[in-house]
Structures are given as structure tokens and as C-alpha cells.
């Protein structure tokens, strides 16, 4: 399968972390060179690096940088990175792993642990793509939201890696994903490079197109899977699940088991990030409403397990998605 062109979304040489700045895509391919935890935490908050697995990888390297520079900064850097974004469990899990490694074996162990997390996410994406492609082999017209490719998930990605591995895709529909337009800016960028036929739709159009029979399956990523199988993903995912259920087409979630959180019992317990009102009031700097319009800006929503046809992970497929099948994936 073709890979995303250089520069890579995340690159590490043991001393510096290089991130392709996703806030500038697709117009400009600029690389951020980061050497401390504060810079990495800021890049995560601004979505210069984003997507559940990749914020975990970036945060892991951020903590490794911190303890390499100053072992005394372990606890403060760990706390700073851990609170950068709340919803994707990958971030907390990754920095906890690097902290444990640093406590046990110092900076060298912290760097090795961050590299291991990165390698695990890369390997997971290949397995997710293979499992998803065999589950959805007949799908020709998938629809997706947000960005779940190499920019988001290490390796080839999660949901977008599944879509790219499908044998007979005629057209991928990408939701633009307001307010930060990960679909318009990032998924289209990746689909173009992958050479996959695609079209962009406004988020509000997707449920109607599903109802009209124009979509064979909805394939999305995940930021946190609760123990009962409820899934938090980019805001706008839940309406797609409702529409898919009403139309009787599969609604499939793809993601690594590093996004499953057995300690979160259900979707209601998942912390949902609320972001700055200016992200909604403006697009590309232009004011879209009155300057002081009150805004709600939840970055994620929760889709109940009952609406999810299958959960595709690197360890296999949970179907139906429920507490038992999710626990089985973690055994
Ligand atoms: O706010 P973002 O852009 O980090 O949101 C990303 C998503 O919602 C993705 O669907 C999810 O992280 C899965 S990435 C493989």
C-alpha cells in the first residue's frame, strides 16, 4: 500500500522530536523541532500533533526528552503532558508507561519505552488494516470522519488504514469535520497521496447520503473505548452511527487496544474535551458569527456500543461490541 509522503508525521532521533505541523496542512508542510516537554504539550494542545495514538507517542517522547535533560523534572513534566488533552486515553497511558520506565531505569529506559510505544502503534496499524479489510472486503463506498490515517495513528493509521486496504473502493466520502476541519485538511491530504478516489462532504450532508443508499459502511476511529464498548470519537461521529443504524449499514470503529480503557466503565464516564469558542466562531481566521456569540465546543461525542457493528483492533475484531467482547480483546 502506498505510504504518506515525507516528511513523516513524527520522527525521533534520540535527542529531538520532529512533528509535521498539522495546523498548517494541507497548505504548508512545515516541521516543528521540539526539545522539551513544554513544547510537546503545547503542540498537543494546539493539535499540531493529533489523533489518539499519535498524541500518546508524542507525549511519550516529550517525557523522555524531559528526563534526559533533567531527571528532576519527571513528575512536573509527566503532569504537564498528561493534562494536555483529556479524552484520548492513549496520552495518559503512554506518559504513565514512560514515567514508570524512568523511575525504574532512568532516562535511557524512558527513551526506550517511548520508542517501544511508537513501534507498537506502528505495528498495530498494519494489523488493524488487515483485520478491517477482511471484515469489510465488499465495501466500495465507505464514509469516514475526522482524520485517522498516518497523521493520527502511527504507521498507516486506523480507520483510514482499513479504508486504504479495501480491495475495491470506488469512492471514499470524507466528512469535513467542523470546527477544525481534520477531514477537509488532513484526510483529503492523505487520500490524495494514497491515490484513493474521494469526495468531501459537509458534516450535515452525511446522514442524508447514508439514508439515500450512497454509503456501504461508516468507518471511524476512536479516542477512548469504555469497558462496556461505548466509544468517544470526534464530534459528529454519533449522528453517523444513528444514520447507519437507521439505514441498516455497518458502523465500524477501528483503533488500537491502547485506546481501550477498562477503568472507564461506560461512555458517560469518558471526559469530553471542551475547546476554545474561537475555534467555532472563526475559520481560517475569518469571523463567521458575531464576535461575542456564546459557543459550545465539545471536541468529541460518545456513540453507545449498541450502535457499533464491530470494533476492529490489532488483536482482532469484537462483534457484537459489549463488555464481554471488549474484555476478551484485552485478555
Ligand atoms: O481532535 P483530534 O483531531 O485529535 O481527534 C481525532 C479523532 O477523533 C480520531 O478519530 C481519533 O483520535 C482516532 S485517530 C486514529
CSV table of C-alpha atoms and ligand atoms in Angstrom, one decimal:
chain,number,residue,atom,x,y,z
A,1,UNK,CA,0.0,0.0,0.0
A,2,UNK,CA,1.3,3.5,-0.7
A,3,UNK,CA,2.6,5.4,2.3
A,4,UNK,CA,2.1,9.0,3.3
A,5,UNK,CA,4.9,11.1,1.6
A,6,UNK,CA,7.7,12.6,3.6
A,7,UNK,CA,8.0,14.5,5.9
A,8,UNK,CA,6.8,11.8,8.4
A,9,UNK,CA,4.2,12.9,10.9
A,10,UNK,CA,6.5,12.0,13.9
A,11,UNK,CA,10.3,11.5,13.7
A,12,UNK,CA,12.7,10.9,16.7
A,13,UNK,CA,16.4,10.7,16.7
A,14,UNK,CA,17.0,10.2,20.4
A,15,UNK,CA,17.6,13.9,21.1
A,16,UNK,CA,14.9,15.8,19.2
A,17,UNK,CA,11.2,15.2,18.3
A,18,UNK,CA,10.2,16.4,14.8
A,19,UNK,CA,6.5,16.8,14.2
A,20,UNK,CA,4.8,17.7,10.9
A,21,UNK,CA,2.7,20.7,12.0
A,22,UNK,CA,-0.8,19.6,11.2
A,23,UNK,CA,-2.3,23.0,11.9
A,24,UNK,CA,-0.7,24.2,8.6
A,25,UNK,CA,-1.7,21.3,6.4
A,26,UNK,CA,-2.5,21.0,3.6
A,27,UNK,CA,-1.2,24.4,2.6
A,28,UNK,CA,2.3,24.1,4.1
A,29,UNK,CA,4.4,21.1,5.1
A,30,UNK,CA,6.4,22.5,8.0
A,31,UNK,CA,8.3,20.5,10.6
A,32,UNK,CA,8.4,21.6,14.3
A,33,UNK,CA,11.6,20.6,16.1
A,34,UNK,CA,10.9,20.1,19.8
A,35,UNK,CA,13.4,19.6,22.6
A,36,UNK,CA,11.3,19.8,25.8
A,37,UNK,CA,8.1,18.7,27.4
A,38,UNK,CA,6.5,22.2,27.4
A,39,UNK,CA,6.9,22.4,23.6
A,40,UNK,CA,5.4,19.0,23.1
A,41,UNK,CA,2.5,19.7,25.4
A,42,UNK,CA,1.8,22.9,23.5
A,43,UNK,CA,1.9,21.1,20.2
A,44,UNK,CA,-0.6,18.5,21.5
A,45,UNK,CA,-2.9,21.2,22.8
A,46,UNK,CA,-2.8,23.2,19.5
A,47,UNK,CA,-3.4,20.0,17.5
A,48,UNK,CA,0.0,20.4,15.7
A,49,UNK,CA,0.1,16.7,16.5
A,50,UNK,CA,-3.2,14.9,17.0
A,51,UNK,CA,-5.1,11.7,16.8
A,52,UNK,CA,-5.3,9.4,19.8
A,53,UNK,CA,-2.3,7.1,19.1
A,54,UNK,CA,0.0,9.9,17.9
A,55,UNK,CA,-0.6,12.2,20.9
A,56,UNK,CA,0.4,9.2,23.0
A,57,UNK,CA,3.6,8.7,21.0
A,58,UNK,CA,4.4,12.5,21.0
A,59,UNK,CA,3.8,12.8,24.8
A,60,UNK,CA,5.9,9.7,25.4
A,61,UNK,CA,8.8,11.3,23.6
A,62,UNK,CA,8.1,14.6,25.3
A,63,UNK,CA,8.6,13.0,28.7
A,64,UNK,CA,11.7,11.1,27.5
A,65,UNK,CA,13.1,14.5,26.4
A,66,UNK,CA,12.3,16.0,29.8
A,67,UNK,CA,14.0,13.3,31.9
A,68,UNK,CA,17.0,13.2,29.5
A,69,UNK,CA,17.5,16.9,30.1
A,70,UNK,CA,16.7,17.0,33.8
A,71,UNK,CA,15.7,13.8,35.7
A,72,UNK,CA,14.2,16.1,38.5
A,73,UNK,CA,11.6,17.3,36.1
A,74,UNK,CA,10.0,13.8,35.8
A,75,UNK,CA,6.9,14.5,37.9
A,76,UNK,CA,6.1,18.0,36.7
A,77,UNK,CA,6.6,17.1,33.0
A,78,UNK,CA,4.5,14.0,33.4
A,79,UNK,CA,1.7,16.1,34.9
A,80,UNK,CA,2.0,18.8,32.2
A,81,UNK,CA,1.9,16.3,29.4
A,82,UNK,CA,-0.9,14.1,31.0
A,83,UNK,CA,-3.3,17.1,31.2
A,84,UNK,CA,-2.6,18.4,27.6
A,85,UNK,CA,-5.8,16.7,26.3
A,86,UNK,CA,-8.2,14.7,28.4
A,87,UNK,CA,-10.3,12.4,26.1
A,88,UNK,CA,-7.9,10.0,24.3
A,89,UNK,CA,-6.7,7.5,26.9
A,90,UNK,CA,-3.6,6.8,24.8
A,91,UNK,CA,-2.0,10.0,26.1
A,92,UNK,CA,-2.3,9.2,29.8
A,93,UNK,CA,-1.4,5.6,29.2
A,94,UNK,CA,1.8,6.5,27.3
A,95,UNK,CA,3.1,9.0,29.7
A,96,UNK,CA,2.4,6.7,32.6
A,97,UNK,CA,4.5,4.0,30.9
A,98,UNK,CA,7.4,6.3,30.3
A,99,UNK,CA,7.2,7.6,33.9
A,100,UNK,CA,7.3,4.0,35.2
A,101,UNK,CA,10.3,3.2,33.0
A,102,UNK,CA,12.1,6.4,34.1
A,103,UNK,CA,11.6,5.5,37.7
A,104,UNK,CA,12.9,2.0,37.2
A,105,UNK,CA,15.8,2.7,34.8
A,106,UNK,CA,16.4,6.4,34.3
A,107,UNK,CA,16.5,8.5,31.1
A,108,UNK,CA,17.8,5.7,28.8
A,109,UNK,CA,14.9,3.4,29.9
A,110,UNK,CA,12.4,6.3,29.4
A,111,UNK,CA,13.7,6.8,25.8
A,112,UNK,CA,13.5,3.1,25.1
A,113,UNK,CA,9.9,3.0,26.4
A,114,UNK,CA,8.8,5.9,24.2
A,115,UNK,CA,10.4,4.1,21.2
A,116,UNK,CA,8.6,0.9,22.1
A,117,UNK,CA,5.2,2.7,22.3
A,118,UNK,CA,5.9,4.3,18.9
A,119,UNK,CA,6.8,0.8,17.4
A,120,UNK,CA,3.8,-0.8,19.0
A,121,UNK,CA,1.4,1.8,17.4
A,122,UNK,CA,3.1,1.4,14.0
A,123,UNK,CA,2.7,-2.4,14.2
A,124,UNK,CA,-0.9,-2.1,15.4
A,125,UNK,CA,-1.9,-0.1,12.4
A,126,UNK,CA,-0.8,-2.9,10.0
A,127,UNK,CA,-2.9,-5.5,11.9
A,128,UNK,CA,-5.9,-3.2,12.1
A,129,UNK,CA,-5.8,-2.6,8.4
A,130,UNK,CA,-5.7,-6.3,7.7
A,131,UNK,CA,-8.5,-7.2,10.1
A,132,UNK,CA,-10.7,-4.4,8.9
A,133,UNK,CA,-10.1,-5.1,5.2
A,134,UNK,CA,-11.2,-8.7,5.6
A,135,UNK,CA,-14.3,-7.7,7.6
A,136,UNK,CA,-15.3,-5.0,5.1
A,137,UNK,CA,-14.0,-6.6,1.8
A,138,UNK,CA,-17.2,-5.9,-0.1
A,139,UNK,CA,-17.4,-2.2,0.8
A,140,UNK,CA,-16.9,0.1,-2.2
A,141,UNK,CA,-18.3,3.4,-0.8
A,142,UNK,CA,-17.0,4.0,2.8
A,143,UNK,CA,-17.6,7.2,4.7
A,144,UNK,CA,-15.4,8.5,7.4
A,145,UNK,CA,-15.0,11.5,9.7
A,146,UNK,CA,-12.0,13.3,11.2
A,147,UNK,CA,-8.6,12.0,10.3
A,148,UNK,CA,-7.5,8.5,11.2
A,149,UNK,CA,-4.6,7.9,8.8
A,150,UNK,CA,-0.8,8.1,9.3
A,151,UNK,CA,-1.1,11.7,10.6
A,152,UNK,CA,-3.2,10.4,13.5
A,153,UNK,CA,-2.2,6.9,14.4
A,154,UNK,CA,1.3,5.8,13.7
A,155,UNK,CA,2.1,3.6,10.8
A,156,UNK,CA,-0.7,3.7,8.3
A,157,UNK,CA,-3.4,4.7,10.7
A,158,UNK,CA,-6.6,3.1,12.0
A,159,UNK,CA,-9.9,3.7,10.1
A,160,UNK,CA,-8.2,5.3,7.2
A,161,UNK,CA,-5.8,2.4,7.0
A,162,UNK,CA,-8.7,0.0,6.9
A,163,UNK,CA,-10.3,2.0,4.1
A,164,UNK,CA,-7.0,2.1,2.2
A,165,UNK,CA,-6.7,-1.7,2.4
A,166,UNK,CA,-10.2,-2.4,1.0
A,167,UNK,CA,-9.8,-4.2,-2.3
A,168,UNK,CA,-12.5,-2.4,-4.4
A,169,UNK,CA,-13.0,1.1,-3.2
A,170,UNK,CA,-14.9,3.3,-5.7
A,171,UNK,CA,-15.1,6.4,-3.6
A,172,UNK,CA,-14.3,7.4,-0.1
A,173,UNK,CA,-16.5,10.1,1.4
A,174,UNK,CA,-14.7,12.3,3.9
A,175,UNK,CA,-16.7,14.5,6.3
A,176,UNK,CA,-15.1,17.9,6.6
A,177,UNK,CA,-15.2,17.7,10.4
A,178,UNK,CA,-16.0,21.1,11.8
A,179,UNK,CA,-14.7,23.1,13.5
A,180,UNK,CA,-11.0,22.3,12.9
A,181,UNK,CA,-11.6,20.5,9.6
A,182,UNK,CA,-9.4,17.4,10.1
A,183,UNK,CA,-11.4,15.8,7.2
A,184,UNK,CA,-11.0,18.7,4.7
A,185,UNK,CA,-7.5,19.5,5.6
A,186,UNK,CA,-5.9,16.2,6.6
A,187,UNK,CA,-8.0,13.2,5.4
A,188,UNK,CA,-8.1,14.7,1.9
A,189,UNK,CA,-4.4,15.3,2.1
A,190,UNK,CA,-3.8,11.7,2.9
A,191,UNK,CA,-6.4,10.3,0.4
A,192,UNK,CA,-4.7,12.3,-2.3
A,193,UNK,CA,-1.3,10.9,-1.5
A,194,UNK,CA,-2.8,7.3,-1.2
A,195,UNK,CA,-4.3,7.7,-4.7
A,196,UNK,CA,-7.8,6.8,-3.4
A,197,UNK,CA,-10.8,8.3,-5.2
A,198,UNK,CA,-12.7,10.5,-2.8
A,199,UNK,CA,-15.1,13.4,-2.3
A,200,UNK,CA,-15.5,15.8,0.6
A,201,UNK,CA,-18.9,16.4,2.2
A,202,UNK,CA,-20.1,18.9,4.8
A,203,UNK,CA,-20.8,17.1,8.1
A,204,UNK,CA,-24.6,17.8,7.9
A,205,UNK,CA,-24.9,16.1,4.5
A,206,UNK,CA,-23.6,12.7,5.6
A,207,UNK,CA,-26.7,11.3,7.4
A,208,UNK,CA,-28.8,12.1,4.4
A,209,UNK,CA,-26.4,10.5,1.9
A,210,UNK,CA,-26.4,7.4,4.1
A,211,UNK,CA,-30.2,7.3,4.1
A,212,UNK,CA,-30.2,7.7,0.3
A,213,UNK,CA,-28.1,4.5,0.0
A,214,UNK,CA,-25.0,6.2,-1.2
A,215,UNK,CA,-22.7,4.7,1.5
A,216,UNK,CA,-21.9,1.0,2.1
A,217,UNK,CA,-20.3,1.4,5.6
A,218,UNK,CA,-19.2,4.1,8.0
A,219,UNK,CA,-15.7,3.5,9.3
A,220,UNK,CA,-14.3,5.7,12.1
A,221,UNK,CA,-11.5,5.9,14.7
A,222,UNK,CA,-11.7,6.2,18.4
A,223,UNK,CA,-10.2,8.2,21.2
A,224,UNK,CA,-11.4,6.1,24.1
A,225,UNK,CA,-13.3,2.8,24.2
A,226,UNK,CA,-15.0,2.3,27.6
A,227,UNK,CA,-15.2,-1.1,29.3
A,228,UNK,CA,-18.8,-1.6,28.0
A,229,UNK,CA,-17.8,-0.8,24.4
A,230,UNK,CA,-19.1,2.8,24.3
A,231,UNK,CA,-16.8,4.9,22.1
A,232,UNK,CA,-15.7,8.5,22.3
A,233,UNK,CA,-14.6,9.9,18.9
A,234,UNK,CA,-14.6,13.2,17.0
A,235,UNK,CA,-17.7,15.2,17.5
A,236,UNK,CA,-20.1,14.3,14.7
A,237,UNK,CA,-19.5,10.6,14.9
A,238,UNK,CA,-22.7,9.8,16.9
A,239,UNK,CA,-25.0,11.2,14.2
A,240,UNK,CA,-23.3,8.9,11.7
A,241,UNK,CA,-23.9,5.9,13.9
A,242,UNK,CA,-27.6,6.8,14.2
A,243,UNK,CA,-27.9,7.2,10.5
A,244,UNK,CA,-26.0,4.0,9.8
A,245,UNK,CA,-28.3,2.1,12.2
A,246,UNK,CA,-31.4,3.6,10.6
A,247,UNK,CA,-30.2,2.6,7.1
A,248,UNK,CA,-29.0,-0.9,8.2
A,249,UNK,CA,-25.4,-0.4,7.1
A,250,UNK,CA,-22.3,-1.3,9.2
A,251,UNK,CA,-20.9,1.3,11.6
A,252,UNK,CA,-17.4,0.1,12.3
A,253,UNK,CA,-14.9,1.6,14.8
A,254,UNK,CA,-11.2,0.9,14.2
A,255,UNK,CA,-8.4,1.6,16.7
A,256,UNK,CA,-5.6,0.1,18.7
A,257,UNK,CA,-6.2,-1.6,22.0
A,258,UNK,CA,-4.2,1.3,23.5
A,259,UNK,CA,-7.4,3.3,23.1
A,260,UNK,CA,-9.5,0.8,25.2
A,261,UNK,CA,-9.8,1.9,28.9
A,262,UNK,CA,-11.0,-0.9,31.1
A,263,UNK,CA,-11.0,1.6,34.0
A,264,UNK,CA,-13.7,3.7,32.4
A,265,UNK,CA,-17.0,1.8,32.8
A,266,UNK,CA,-19.1,3.5,30.1
A,267,UNK,CA,-19.3,6.4,27.8
A,268,UNK,CA,-20.8,8.7,30.4
A,269,UNK,CA,-17.6,8.4,32.4
A,270,UNK,CA,-15.4,9.5,29.5
A,271,UNK,CA,-14.1,13.1,29.9
A,272,UNK,CA,-15.0,15.1,26.9
A,273,UNK,CA,-12.7,17.9,25.9
A,274,UNK,CA,-14.3,21.3,25.5
A,275,UNK,CA,-12.2,23.5,23.3
A,276,UNK,CA,-11.9,27.3,22.8
A,277,UNK,CA,-15.0,29.1,21.5
A,278,UNK,CA,-12.9,30.9,18.9
A,279,UNK,CA,-12.5,27.6,17.0
A,280,UNK,CA,-16.2,27.7,16.3
A,281,UNK,CA,-16.5,31.5,15.8
A,282,UNK,CA,-13.8,31.6,13.2
A,283,UNK,CA,-12.5,29.5,10.3
A,284,UNK,CA,-9.1,30.3,8.8
A,285,UNK,CA,-9.0,33.4,10.9
A,286,UNK,CA,-12.3,34.8,9.4
A,287,UNK,CA,-15.1,35.6,11.8
A,288,UNK,CA,-18.2,33.5,11.0
A,289,UNK,CA,-20.6,34.9,13.6
A,290,UNK,CA,-20.9,37.9,16.0
A,291,UNK,CA,-17.6,38.2,17.9
A,292,UNK,CA,-19.2,37.5,21.3
A,293,UNK,CA,-21.6,34.7,20.3
A,294,UNK,CA,-21.8,32.2,23.1
A,295,UNK,CA,-20.5,28.8,21.9
A,296,UNK,CA,-20.4,25.2,22.9
A,297,UNK,CA,-17.4,23.3,21.5
A,298,UNK,CA,-17.2,19.7,22.7
A,299,UNK,CA,-14.4,18.1,20.6
A,300,UNK,CA,-15.8,14.6,20.9
A,301,UNK,CA,-19.1,12.7,21.3
A,302,UNK,CA,-19.9,9.2,22.6
A,303,UNK,CA,-21.5,6.5,20.5
A,304,UNK,CA,-23.2,3.8,22.5
A,305,UNK,CA,-21.9,0.2,22.0
A,306,UNK,CA,-25.3,-0.9,20.8
A,307,UNK,CA,-24.9,1.2,17.6
A,308,UNK,CA,-21.5,-0.2,16.8
A,309,UNK,CA,-21.4,-3.1,14.4
A,310,UNK,CA,-17.8,-4.1,15.1
A,311,UNK,CA,-14.6,-2.8,16.9
A,312,UNK,CA,-11.5,-3.6,14.8
A,313,UNK,CA,-8.3,-3.7,16.8
A,314,UNK,CA,-4.8,-5.1,16.2
A,315,UNK,CA,-5.8,-8.1,18.3
A,316,UNK,CA,-8.9,-8.9,16.3
A,317,UNK,CA,-12.5,-7.9,15.9
A,318,UNK,CA,-15.1,-7.5,18.7
A,319,UNK,CA,-18.5,-8.2,17.3
A,320,UNK,CA,-21.0,-7.5,18.8
A,321,UNK,CA,-19.4,-4.8,20.8
A,322,UNK,CA,-20.1,-5.2,24.5
A,323,UNK,CA,-18.4,-5.6,27.9
A,324,UNK,CA,-17.6,-9.2,27.2
A,325,UNK,CA,-16.1,-8.8,23.7
A,326,UNK,CA,-14.1,-5.8,24.8
A,327,UNK,CA,-12.7,-7.7,27.8
A,328,UNK,CA,-11.8,-10.6,25.5
A,329,UNK,CA,-9.7,-8.2,23.4
A,330,UNK,CA,-7.7,-7.2,26.4
A,331,UNK,CA,-7.1,-10.8,27.7
B,1,LIG,O1,-9.1,16.2,17.9
B,1,LIG,P1,-8.4,15.2,17.1
B,1,LIG,O2,-8.1,15.6,15.8
B,1,LIG,O3,-7.2,14.6,17.9
B,1,LIG,O4,-9.4,13.9,17.1
B,1,LIG,C1,-9.0,12.7,16.5
B,1,LIG,C2,-10.1,11.7,16.4
B,1,LIG,O5,-11.2,11.9,16.8
B,1,LIG,C3,-9.7,10.5,15.7
B,1,LIG,O6,-10.9,9.9,15.1
B,1,LIG,C4,-9.2,9.5,16.8
B,1,LIG,O7,-8.2,10.1,17.5
B,1,LIG,C5,-8.7,8.3,16.2
B,1,LIG,S1,-7.1,8.6,15.3
B,1,LIG,C6,-6.7,7.1,14.7
